[in-house]
PDB file of C-alpha atoms in Angstrom:
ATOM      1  CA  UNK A 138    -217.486 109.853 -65.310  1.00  0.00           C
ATOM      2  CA  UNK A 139    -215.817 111.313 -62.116  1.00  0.00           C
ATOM      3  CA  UNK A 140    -215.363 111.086 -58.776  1.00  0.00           C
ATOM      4  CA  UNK A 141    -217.386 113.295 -56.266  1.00  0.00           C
ATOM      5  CA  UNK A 142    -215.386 116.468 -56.693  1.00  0.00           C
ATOM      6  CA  UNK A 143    -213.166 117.722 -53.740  1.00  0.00           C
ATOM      7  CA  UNK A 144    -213.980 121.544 -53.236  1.00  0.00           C
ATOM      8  CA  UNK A 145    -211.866 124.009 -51.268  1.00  0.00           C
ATOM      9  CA  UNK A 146    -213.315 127.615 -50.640  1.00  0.00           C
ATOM     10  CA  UNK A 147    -210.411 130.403 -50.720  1.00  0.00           C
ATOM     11  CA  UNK A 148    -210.379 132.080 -47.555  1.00  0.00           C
ATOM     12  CA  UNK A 149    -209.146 135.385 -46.588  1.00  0.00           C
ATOM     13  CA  UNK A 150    -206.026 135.204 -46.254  1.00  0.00           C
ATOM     14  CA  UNK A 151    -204.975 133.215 -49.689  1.00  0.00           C
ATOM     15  CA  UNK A 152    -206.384 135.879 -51.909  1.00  0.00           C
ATOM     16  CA  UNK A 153    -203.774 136.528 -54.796  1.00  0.00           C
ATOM     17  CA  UNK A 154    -202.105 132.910 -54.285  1.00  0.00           C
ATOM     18  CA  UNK A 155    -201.566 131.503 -57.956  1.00  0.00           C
ATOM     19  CA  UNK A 156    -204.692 128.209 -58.003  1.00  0.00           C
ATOM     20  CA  UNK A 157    -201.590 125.428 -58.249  1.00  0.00           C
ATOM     21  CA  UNK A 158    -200.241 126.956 -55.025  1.00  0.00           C
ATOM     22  CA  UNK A 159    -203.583 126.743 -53.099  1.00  0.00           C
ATOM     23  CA  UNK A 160    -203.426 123.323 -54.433  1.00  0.00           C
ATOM     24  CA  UNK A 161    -200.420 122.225 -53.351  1.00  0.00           C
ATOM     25  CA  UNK A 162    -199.771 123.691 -50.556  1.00  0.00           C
ATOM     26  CA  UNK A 163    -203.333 123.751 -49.111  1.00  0.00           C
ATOM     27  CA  UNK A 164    -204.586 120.222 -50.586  1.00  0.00           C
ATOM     28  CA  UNK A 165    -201.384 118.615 -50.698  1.00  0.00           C
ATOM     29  CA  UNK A 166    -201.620 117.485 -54.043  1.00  0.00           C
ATOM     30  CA  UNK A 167    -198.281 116.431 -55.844  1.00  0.00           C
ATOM     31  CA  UNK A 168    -197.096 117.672 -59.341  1.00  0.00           C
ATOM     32  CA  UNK A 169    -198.044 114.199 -60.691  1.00  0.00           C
ATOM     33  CA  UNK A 170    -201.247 114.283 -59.649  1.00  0.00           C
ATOM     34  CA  UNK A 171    -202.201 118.068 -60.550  1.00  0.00           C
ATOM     35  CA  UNK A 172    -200.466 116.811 -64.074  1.00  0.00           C
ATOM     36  CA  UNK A 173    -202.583 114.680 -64.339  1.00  0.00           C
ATOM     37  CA  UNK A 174    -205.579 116.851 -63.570  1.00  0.00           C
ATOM     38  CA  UNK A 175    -204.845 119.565 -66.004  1.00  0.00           C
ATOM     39  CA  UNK A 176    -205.323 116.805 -68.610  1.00  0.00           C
ATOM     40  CA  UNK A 177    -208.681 115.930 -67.546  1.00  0.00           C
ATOM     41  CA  UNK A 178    -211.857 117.887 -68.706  1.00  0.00           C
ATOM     42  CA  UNK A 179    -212.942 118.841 -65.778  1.00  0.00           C
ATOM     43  CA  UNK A 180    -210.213 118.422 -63.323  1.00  0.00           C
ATOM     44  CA  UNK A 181    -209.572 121.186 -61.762  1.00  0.00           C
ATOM     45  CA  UNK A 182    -212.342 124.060 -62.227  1.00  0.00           C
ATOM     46  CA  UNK A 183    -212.027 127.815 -60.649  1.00  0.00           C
ATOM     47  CA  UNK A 184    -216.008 128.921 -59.741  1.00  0.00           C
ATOM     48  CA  UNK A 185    -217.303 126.494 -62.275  1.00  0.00           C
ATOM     49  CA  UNK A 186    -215.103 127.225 -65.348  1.00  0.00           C
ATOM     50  CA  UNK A 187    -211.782 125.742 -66.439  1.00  0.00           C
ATOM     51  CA  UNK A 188    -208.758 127.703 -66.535  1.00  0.00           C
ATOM     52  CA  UNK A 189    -204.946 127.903 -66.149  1.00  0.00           C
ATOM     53  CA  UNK A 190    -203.016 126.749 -62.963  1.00  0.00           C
ATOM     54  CA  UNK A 191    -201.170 130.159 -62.643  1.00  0.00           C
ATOM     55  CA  UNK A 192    -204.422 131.878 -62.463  1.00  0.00           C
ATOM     56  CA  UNK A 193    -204.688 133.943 -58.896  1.00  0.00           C
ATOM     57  CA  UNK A 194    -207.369 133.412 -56.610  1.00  0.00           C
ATOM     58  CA  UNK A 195    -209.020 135.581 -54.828  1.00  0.00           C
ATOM     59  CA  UNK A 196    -211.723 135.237 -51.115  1.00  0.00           C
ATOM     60  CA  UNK A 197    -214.463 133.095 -51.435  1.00  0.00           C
ATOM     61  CA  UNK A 198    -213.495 131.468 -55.233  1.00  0.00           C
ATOM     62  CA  UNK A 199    -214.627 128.123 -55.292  1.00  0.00           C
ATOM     63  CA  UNK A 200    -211.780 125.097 -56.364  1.00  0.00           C
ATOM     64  CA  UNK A 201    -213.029 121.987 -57.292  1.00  0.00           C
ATOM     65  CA  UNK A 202    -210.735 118.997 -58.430  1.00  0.00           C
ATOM     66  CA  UNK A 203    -212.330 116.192 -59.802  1.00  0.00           C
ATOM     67  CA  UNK A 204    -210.572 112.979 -60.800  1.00  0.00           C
ATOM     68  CA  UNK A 205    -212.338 110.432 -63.419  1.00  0.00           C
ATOM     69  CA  UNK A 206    -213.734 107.100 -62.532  1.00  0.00           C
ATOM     70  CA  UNK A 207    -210.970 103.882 -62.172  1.00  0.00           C
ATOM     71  CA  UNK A 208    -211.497 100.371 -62.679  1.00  0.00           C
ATOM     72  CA  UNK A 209    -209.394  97.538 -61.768  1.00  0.00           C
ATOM     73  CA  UNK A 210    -210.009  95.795 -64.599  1.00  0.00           C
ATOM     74  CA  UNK A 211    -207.532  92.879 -64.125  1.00  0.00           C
ATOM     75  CA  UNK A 212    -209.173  91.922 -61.068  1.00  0.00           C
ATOM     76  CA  UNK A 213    -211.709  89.565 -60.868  1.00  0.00           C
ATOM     77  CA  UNK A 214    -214.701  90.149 -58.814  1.00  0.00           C
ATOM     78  CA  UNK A 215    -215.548  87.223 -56.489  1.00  0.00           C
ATOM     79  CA  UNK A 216    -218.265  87.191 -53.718  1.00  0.00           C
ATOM     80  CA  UNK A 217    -216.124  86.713 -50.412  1.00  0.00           C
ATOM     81  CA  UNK A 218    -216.676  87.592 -46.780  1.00  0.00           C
ATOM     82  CA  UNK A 219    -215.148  91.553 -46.329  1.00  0.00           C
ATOM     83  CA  UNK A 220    -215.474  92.993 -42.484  1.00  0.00           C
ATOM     84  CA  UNK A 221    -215.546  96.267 -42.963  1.00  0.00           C
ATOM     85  CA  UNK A 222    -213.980  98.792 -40.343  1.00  0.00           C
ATOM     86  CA  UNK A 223    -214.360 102.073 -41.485  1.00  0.00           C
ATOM     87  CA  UNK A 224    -215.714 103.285 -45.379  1.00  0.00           C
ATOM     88  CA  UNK A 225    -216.455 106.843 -46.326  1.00  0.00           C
ATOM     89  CA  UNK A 226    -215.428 108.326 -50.410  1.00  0.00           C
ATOM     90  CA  UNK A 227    -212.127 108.263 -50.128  1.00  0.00           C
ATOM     91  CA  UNK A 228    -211.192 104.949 -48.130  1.00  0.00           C
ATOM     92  CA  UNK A 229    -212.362 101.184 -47.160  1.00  0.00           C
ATOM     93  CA  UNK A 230    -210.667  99.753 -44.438  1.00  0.00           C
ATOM     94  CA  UNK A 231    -210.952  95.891 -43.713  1.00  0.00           C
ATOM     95  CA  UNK A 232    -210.184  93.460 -41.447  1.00  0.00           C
ATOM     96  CA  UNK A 233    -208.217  91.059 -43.197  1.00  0.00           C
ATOM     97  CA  UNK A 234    -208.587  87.489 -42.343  1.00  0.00           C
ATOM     98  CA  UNK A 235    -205.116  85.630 -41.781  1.00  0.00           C
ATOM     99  CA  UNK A 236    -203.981  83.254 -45.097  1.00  0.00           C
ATOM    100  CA  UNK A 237    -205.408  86.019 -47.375  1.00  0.00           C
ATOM    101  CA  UNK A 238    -203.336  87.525 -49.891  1.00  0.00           C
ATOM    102  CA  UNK A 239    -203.898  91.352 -50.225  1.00  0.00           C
ATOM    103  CA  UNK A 240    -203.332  91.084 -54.199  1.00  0.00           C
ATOM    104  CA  UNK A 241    -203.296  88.355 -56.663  1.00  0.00           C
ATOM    105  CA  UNK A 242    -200.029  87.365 -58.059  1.00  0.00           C
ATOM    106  CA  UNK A 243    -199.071  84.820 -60.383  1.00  0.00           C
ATOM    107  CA  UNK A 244    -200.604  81.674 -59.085  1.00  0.00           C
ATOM    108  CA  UNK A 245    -202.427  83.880 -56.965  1.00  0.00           C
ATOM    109  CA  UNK A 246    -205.059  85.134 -59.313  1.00  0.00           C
ATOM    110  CA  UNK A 247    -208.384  84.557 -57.020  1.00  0.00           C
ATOM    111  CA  UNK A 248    -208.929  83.750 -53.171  1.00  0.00           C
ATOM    112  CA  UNK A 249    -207.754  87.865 -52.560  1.00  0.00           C
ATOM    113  CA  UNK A 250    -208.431  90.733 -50.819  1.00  0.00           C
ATOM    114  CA  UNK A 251    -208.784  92.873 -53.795  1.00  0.00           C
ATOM    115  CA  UNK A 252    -211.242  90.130 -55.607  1.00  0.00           C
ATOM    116  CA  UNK A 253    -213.538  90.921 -52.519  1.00  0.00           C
ATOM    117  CA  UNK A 254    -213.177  94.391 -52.481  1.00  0.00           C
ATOM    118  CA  UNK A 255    -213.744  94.678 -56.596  1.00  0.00           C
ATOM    119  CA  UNK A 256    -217.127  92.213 -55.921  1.00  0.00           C
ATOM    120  CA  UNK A 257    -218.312  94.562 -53.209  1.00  0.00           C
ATOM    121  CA  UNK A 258    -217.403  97.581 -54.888  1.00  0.00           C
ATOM    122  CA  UNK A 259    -219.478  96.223 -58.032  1.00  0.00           C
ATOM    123  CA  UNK A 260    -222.482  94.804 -56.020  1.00  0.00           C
ATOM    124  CA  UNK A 261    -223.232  98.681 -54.698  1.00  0.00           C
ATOM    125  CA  UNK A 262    -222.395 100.036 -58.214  1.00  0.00           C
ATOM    126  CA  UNK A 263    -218.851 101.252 -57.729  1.00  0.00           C
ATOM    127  CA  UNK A 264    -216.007 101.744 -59.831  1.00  0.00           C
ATOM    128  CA  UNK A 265    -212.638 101.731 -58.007  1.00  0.00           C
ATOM    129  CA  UNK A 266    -209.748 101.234 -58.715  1.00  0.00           C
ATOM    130  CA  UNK A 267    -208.001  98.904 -56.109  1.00  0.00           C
ATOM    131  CA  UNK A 268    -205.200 100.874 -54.120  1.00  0.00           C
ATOM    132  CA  UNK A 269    -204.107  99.264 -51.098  1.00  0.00           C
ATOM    133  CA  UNK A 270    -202.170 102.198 -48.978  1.00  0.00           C
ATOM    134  CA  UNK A 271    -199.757  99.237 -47.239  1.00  0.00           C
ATOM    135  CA  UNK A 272    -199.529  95.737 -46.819  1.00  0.00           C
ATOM    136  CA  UNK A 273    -200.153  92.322 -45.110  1.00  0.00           C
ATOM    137  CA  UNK A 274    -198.318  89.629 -45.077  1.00  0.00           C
ATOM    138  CA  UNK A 275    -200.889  86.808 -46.233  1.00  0.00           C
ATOM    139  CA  UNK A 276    -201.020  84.493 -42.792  1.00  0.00           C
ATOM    140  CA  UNK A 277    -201.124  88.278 -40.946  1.00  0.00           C
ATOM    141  CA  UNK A 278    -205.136  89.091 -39.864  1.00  0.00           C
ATOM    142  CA  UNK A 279    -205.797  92.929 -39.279  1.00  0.00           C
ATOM    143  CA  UNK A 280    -206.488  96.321 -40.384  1.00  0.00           C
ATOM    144  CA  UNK A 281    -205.375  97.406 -44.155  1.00  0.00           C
ATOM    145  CA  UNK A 282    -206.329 100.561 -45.286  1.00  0.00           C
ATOM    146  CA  UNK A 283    -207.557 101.058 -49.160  1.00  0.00           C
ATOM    147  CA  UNK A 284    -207.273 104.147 -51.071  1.00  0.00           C
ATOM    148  CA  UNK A 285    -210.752 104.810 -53.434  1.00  0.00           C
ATOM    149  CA  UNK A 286    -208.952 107.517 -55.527  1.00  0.00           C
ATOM    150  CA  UNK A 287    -204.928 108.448 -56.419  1.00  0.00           C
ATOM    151  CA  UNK A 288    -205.747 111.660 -53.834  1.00  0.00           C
ATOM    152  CA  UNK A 289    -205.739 109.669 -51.076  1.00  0.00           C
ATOM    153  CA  UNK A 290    -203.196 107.152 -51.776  1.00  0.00           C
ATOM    154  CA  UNK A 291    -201.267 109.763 -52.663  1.00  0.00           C
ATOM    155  CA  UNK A 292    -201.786 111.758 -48.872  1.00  0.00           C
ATOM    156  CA  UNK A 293    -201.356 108.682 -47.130  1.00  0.00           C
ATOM    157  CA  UNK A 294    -198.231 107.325 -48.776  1.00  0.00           C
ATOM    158  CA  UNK A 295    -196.935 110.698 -47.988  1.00  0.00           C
ATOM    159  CA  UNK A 296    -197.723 110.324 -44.113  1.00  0.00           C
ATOM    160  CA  UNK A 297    -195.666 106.753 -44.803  1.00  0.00           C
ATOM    161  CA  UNK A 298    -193.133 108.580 -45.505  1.00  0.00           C
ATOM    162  CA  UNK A 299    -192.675 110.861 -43.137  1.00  0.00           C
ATOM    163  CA  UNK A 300    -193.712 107.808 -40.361  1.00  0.00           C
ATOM    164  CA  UNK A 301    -196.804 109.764 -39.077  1.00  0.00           C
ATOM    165  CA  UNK A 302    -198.865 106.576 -39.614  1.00  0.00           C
ATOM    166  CA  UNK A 303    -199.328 104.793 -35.899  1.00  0.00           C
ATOM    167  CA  UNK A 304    -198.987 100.952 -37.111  1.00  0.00           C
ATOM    168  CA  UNK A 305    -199.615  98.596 -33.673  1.00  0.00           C
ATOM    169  CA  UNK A 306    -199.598  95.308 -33.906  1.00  0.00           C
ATOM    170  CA  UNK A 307    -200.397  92.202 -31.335  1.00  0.00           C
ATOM    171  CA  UNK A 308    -198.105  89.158 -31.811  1.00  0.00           C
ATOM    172  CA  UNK A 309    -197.783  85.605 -29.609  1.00  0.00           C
ATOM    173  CA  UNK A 310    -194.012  85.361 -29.120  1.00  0.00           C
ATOM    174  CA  UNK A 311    -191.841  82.362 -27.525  1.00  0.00           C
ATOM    175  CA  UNK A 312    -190.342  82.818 -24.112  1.00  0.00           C
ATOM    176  CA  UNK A 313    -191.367  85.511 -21.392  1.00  0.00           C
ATOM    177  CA  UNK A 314    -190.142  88.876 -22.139  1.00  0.00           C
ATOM    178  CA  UNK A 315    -188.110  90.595 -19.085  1.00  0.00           C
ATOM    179  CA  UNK A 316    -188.338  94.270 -20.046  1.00  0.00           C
ATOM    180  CA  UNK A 317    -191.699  95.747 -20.142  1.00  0.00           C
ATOM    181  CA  UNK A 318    -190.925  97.610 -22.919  1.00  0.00           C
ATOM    182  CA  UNK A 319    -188.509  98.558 -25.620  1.00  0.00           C
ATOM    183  CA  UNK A 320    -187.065  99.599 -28.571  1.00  0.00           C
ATOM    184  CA  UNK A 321    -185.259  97.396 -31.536  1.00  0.00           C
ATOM    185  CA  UNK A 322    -182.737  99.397 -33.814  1.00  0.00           C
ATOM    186  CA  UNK A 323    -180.843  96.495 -35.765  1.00  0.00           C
ATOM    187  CA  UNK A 324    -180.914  97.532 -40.028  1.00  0.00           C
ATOM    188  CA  UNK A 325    -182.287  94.599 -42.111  1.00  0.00           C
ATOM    189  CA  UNK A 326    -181.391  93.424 -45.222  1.00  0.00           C
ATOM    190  CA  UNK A 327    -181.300  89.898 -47.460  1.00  0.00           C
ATOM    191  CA  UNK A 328    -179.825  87.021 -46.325  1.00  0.00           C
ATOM    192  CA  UNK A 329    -177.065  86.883 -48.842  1.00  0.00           C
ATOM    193  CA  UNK A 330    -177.840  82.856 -48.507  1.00  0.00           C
ATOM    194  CA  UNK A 331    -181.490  83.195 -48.693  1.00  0.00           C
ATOM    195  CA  UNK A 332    -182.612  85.853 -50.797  1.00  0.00           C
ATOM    196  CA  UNK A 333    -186.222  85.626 -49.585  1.00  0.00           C
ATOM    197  CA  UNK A 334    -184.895  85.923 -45.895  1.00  0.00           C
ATOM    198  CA  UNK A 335    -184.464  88.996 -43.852  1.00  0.00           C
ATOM    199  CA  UNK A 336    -181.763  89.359 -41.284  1.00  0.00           C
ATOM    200  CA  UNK A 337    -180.191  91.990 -38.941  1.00  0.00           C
ATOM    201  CA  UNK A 338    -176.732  93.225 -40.389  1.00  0.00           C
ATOM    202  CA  UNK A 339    -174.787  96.050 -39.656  1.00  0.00           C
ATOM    203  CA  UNK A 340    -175.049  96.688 -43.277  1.00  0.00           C
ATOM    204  CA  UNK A 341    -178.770  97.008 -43.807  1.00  0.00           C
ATOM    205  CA  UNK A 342    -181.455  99.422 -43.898  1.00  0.00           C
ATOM    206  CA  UNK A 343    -182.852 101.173 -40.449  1.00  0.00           C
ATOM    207  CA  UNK A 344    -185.720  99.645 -39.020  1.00  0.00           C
ATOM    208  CA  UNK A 345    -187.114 100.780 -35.699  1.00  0.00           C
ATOM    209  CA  UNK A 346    -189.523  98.585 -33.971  1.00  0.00           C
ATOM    210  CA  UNK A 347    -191.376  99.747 -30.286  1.00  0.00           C
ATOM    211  CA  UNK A 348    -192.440  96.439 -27.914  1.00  0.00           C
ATOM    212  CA  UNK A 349    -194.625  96.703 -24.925  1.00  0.00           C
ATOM    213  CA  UNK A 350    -195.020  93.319 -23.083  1.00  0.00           C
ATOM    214  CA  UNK A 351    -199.280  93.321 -22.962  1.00  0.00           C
ATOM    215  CA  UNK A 352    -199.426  89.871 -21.026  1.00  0.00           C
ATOM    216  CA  UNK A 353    -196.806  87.408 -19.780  1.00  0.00           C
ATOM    217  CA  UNK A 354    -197.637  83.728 -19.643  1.00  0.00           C
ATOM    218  CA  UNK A 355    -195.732  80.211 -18.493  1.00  0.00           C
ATOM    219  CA  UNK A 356    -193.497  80.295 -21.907  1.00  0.00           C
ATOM    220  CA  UNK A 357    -194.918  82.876 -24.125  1.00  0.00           C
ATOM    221  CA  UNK A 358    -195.510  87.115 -24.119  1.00  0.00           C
ATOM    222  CA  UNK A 359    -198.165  88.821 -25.482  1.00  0.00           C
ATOM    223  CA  UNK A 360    -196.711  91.963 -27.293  1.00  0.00           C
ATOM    224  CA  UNK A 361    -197.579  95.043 -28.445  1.00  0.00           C
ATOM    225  CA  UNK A 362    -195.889  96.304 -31.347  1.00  0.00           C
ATOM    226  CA  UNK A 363    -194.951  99.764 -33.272  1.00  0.00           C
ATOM    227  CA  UNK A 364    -193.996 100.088 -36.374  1.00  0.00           C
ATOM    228  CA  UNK A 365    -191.789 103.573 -37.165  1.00  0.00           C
ATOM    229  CA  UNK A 366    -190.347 101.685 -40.481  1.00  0.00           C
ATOM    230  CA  UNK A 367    -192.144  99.231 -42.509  1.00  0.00           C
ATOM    231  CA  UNK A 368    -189.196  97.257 -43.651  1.00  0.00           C
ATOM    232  CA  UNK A 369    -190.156  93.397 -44.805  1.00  0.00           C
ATOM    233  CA  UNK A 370    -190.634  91.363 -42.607  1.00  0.00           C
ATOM    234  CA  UNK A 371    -189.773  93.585 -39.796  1.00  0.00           C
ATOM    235  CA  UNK A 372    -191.384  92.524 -36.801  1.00  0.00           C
ATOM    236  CA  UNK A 373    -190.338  88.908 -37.292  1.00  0.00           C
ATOM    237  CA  UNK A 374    -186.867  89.391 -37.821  1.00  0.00           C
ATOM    238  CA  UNK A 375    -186.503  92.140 -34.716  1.00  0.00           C
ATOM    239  CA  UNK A 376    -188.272  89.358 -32.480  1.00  0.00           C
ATOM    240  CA  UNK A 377    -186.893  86.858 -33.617  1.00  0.00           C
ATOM    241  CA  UNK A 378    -183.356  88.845 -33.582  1.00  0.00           C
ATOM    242  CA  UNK A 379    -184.268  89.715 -29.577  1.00  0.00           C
ATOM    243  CA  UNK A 380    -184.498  86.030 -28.966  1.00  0.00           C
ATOM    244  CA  UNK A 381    -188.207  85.659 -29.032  1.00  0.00           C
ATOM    245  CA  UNK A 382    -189.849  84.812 -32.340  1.00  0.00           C
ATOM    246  CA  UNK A 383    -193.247  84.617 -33.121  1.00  0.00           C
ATOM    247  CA  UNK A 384    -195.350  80.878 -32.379  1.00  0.00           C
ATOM    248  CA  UNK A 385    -195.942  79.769 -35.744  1.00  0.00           C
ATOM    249  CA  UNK A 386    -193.554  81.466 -37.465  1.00  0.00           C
ATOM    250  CA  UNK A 387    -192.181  78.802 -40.381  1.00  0.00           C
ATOM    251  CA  UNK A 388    -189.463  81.193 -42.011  1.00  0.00           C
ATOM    252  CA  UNK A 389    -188.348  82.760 -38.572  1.00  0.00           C
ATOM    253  CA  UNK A 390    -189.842  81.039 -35.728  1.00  0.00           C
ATOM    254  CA  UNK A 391    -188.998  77.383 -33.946  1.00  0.00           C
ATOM    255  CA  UNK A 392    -189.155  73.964 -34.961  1.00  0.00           C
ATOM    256  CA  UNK A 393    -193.021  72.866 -35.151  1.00  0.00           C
ATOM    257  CA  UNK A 394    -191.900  70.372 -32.250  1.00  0.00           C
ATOM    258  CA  UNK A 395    -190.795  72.989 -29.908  1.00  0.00           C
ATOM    259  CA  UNK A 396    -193.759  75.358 -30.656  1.00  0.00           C
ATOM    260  CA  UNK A 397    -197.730  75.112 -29.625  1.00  0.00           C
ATOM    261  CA  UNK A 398    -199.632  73.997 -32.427  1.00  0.00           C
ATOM    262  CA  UNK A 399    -200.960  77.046 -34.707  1.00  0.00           C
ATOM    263  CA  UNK A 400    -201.077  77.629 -38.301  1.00  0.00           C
ATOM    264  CA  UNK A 401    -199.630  80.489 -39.107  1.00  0.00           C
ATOM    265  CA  UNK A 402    -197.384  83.093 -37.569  1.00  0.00           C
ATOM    266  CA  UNK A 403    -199.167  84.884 -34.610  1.00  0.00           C
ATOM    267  CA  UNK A 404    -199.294  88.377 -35.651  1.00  0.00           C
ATOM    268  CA  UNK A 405    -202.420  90.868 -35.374  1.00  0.00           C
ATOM    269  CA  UNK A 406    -202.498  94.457 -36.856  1.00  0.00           C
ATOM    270  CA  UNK A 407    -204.573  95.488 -34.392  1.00  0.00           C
ATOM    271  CA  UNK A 408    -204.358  99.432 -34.930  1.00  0.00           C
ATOM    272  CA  UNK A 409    -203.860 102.038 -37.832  1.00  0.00           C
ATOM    273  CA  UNK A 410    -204.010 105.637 -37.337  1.00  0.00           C
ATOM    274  CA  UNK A 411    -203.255 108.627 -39.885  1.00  0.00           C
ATOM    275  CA  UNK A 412    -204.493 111.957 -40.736  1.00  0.00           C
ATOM    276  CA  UNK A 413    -207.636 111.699 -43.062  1.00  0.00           C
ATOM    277  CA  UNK A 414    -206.529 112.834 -46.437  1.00  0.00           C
ATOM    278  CA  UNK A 415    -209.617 115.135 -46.787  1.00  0.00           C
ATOM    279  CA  UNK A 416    -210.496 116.303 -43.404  1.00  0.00           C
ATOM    280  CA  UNK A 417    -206.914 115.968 -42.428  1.00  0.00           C
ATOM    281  CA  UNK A 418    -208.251 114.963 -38.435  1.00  0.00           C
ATOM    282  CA  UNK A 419    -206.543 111.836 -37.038  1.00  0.00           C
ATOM    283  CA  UNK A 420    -208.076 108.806 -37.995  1.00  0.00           C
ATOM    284  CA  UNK A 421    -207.766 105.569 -35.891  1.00  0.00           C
ATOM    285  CA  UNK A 422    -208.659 102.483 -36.877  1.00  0.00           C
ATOM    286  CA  UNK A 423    -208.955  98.857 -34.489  1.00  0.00           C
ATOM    287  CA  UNK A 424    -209.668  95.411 -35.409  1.00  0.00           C
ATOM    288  CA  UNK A 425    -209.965  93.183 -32.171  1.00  0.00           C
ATOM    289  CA  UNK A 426    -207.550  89.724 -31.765  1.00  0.00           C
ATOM    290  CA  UNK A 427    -208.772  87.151 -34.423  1.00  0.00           C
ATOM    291  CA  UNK A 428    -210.535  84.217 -32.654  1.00  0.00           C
ATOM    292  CA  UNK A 429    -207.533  81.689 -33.410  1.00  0.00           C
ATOM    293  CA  UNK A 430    -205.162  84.234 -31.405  1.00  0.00           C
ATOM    294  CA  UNK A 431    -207.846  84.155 -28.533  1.00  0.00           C
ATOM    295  CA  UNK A 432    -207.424  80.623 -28.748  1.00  0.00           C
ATOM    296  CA  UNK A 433    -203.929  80.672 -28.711  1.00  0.00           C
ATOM    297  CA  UNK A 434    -203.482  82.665 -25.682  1.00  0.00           C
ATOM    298  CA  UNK A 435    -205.857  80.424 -23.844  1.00  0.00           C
ATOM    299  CA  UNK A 436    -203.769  77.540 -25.007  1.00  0.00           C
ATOM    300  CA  UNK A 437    -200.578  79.263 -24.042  1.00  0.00           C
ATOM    301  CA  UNK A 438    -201.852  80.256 -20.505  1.00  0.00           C
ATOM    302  CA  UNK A 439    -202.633  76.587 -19.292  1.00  0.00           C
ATOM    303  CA  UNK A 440    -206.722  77.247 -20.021  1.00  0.00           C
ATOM    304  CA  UNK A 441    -208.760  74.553 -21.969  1.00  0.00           C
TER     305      UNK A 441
END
């Protein structure tokens, strides 16, 4: 079985281009991927029929690649809530809930995003394979993007890459911030001491992270936050490096005694925005502040 096919018409003015030109350069579509393609039946088809790559095209031939049906067969489907923000054939975009995992791991095998995704993909008759574009830290709530086919996982990793992807996020941080905006440059790297740490060392890798202040409060900012690298850990270590780490924060934040009471690490991906890896128009994506941050910053302001 495959996936609904995707079709490009030759126009005009690629008459005489060899087909794995138009579909590289036109499509996007990687040497892996068109490999992978030529192997298949009926992956890539010129007016109906196979044929060779290095064919040329002429006005008005008809390209359809098709890709065969996935299944993420080591996941196990399990019936929990999904909020879905955006769906169409080539993506599912959710709005994670905060102390979710995005994948199972070991000791993580159930209680993930991808069991819920597999259940719902199987409950409408579905067969996915589950691709997650980036991730979530598990106590971080927000948008995550999921790719339905290697196509689209494939264009958006690419945008990754080349940091076209808008990645905002909303975080609770300690102390009022001065500047009403800015930008933090320090590398990160391991914490020689603390493998599983991330610090800021002249010696790490570049990581640029945007800040504008969205609310200031007694003892606390609201912040909005831009992601142009997606090092680990990132914005935690940058705020916590500019002196203001995020309430709740157990690996990078303050003692539990000197912080309002909140279970996990205030942090919100509250926007994603890329080129559509069909259409190729800009896609934006929102997910509004969890309730427990809503709480939060009514806790933080001096409200009941």
């Amino acid at each position: 079985m495959y996936y609904k096919p995707i079709i490009y018409i030759v126009p005009p003015e690629d008459e005489g281009m060899l087909l794995k030109t138009v579909l590289h350069n036109r499509l996007g579509m990687s040497r892996k991927l068109l490999s992978r393609l030529k192997l298949t039946e009926k992956g890539i088809t010129l007016n109906g029929e196979r044929c060779y790559t290095t064919v040329k095209v002429k006005a008005g031939d008809r390209i359809e690649a098709r890709m065969e049906e996935e299944e993420s067969e080591d996941i196990l489907p399990q019936d929990l809530p999904l909020s879905i923000l955006y769906e169409d054939e080539q993506l599912l975009i959710v709005n994670k809930e905060a102390g979710m995992i995005v994948h199972p791991t070991h000791g993580h095998y159930v209680g993930t995003v991808a069991n819920a995704v597999v259940h719902y993909w199987r409950e409408r008759g579905e067969t996915f394979r589950f691709r997650p574009v980036h991730r979530l830290d598990q106590e971080t709530s927000g948008v995550l993007a999921i790719a339905k086919n290697p196509y689209a996982h494939q264009q958006i990793s690419e945008q990754m890459s080349a940091h076209t992807v808008t990645k905002e996020y909303a975080a609770v941080v300690h102390g009022v911030i001065a500047a009403d905006s800015g930008t933090l440059t320090g590398p990160i790297d391991r914490d020689p001491e603390q493998p599983h740490v991330r610090i800021v060392t002249p010696d790490g890798y570049p990581a640029v992270t945007h800040y504008e202040v969205m609310a200031r409060y007694p003892a606390h900012t609201l912040v909005k936050l831009r992601l142009e690298t997606g090092r680990t850990h990132q914005i935690r270590v940058h705020m916590k490096h500019l002196g203001h780490p995020l309430v709740g924060d157990k690996m990078y934040g303050l003692p539990p005694e000197e912080s309002p009471p909140f279970p996990r690490q205030a942090l919100h991906a509250m926007r994603l925005g890329f080129d559509h890896p069909l259409t190729k128009q800009r896609l934006t994506v929102e997910a509004p502040l969890p309730a427990d941050l809503e709480e939060l910053l009514k806790l933080v302001s001096g409200g009941e």
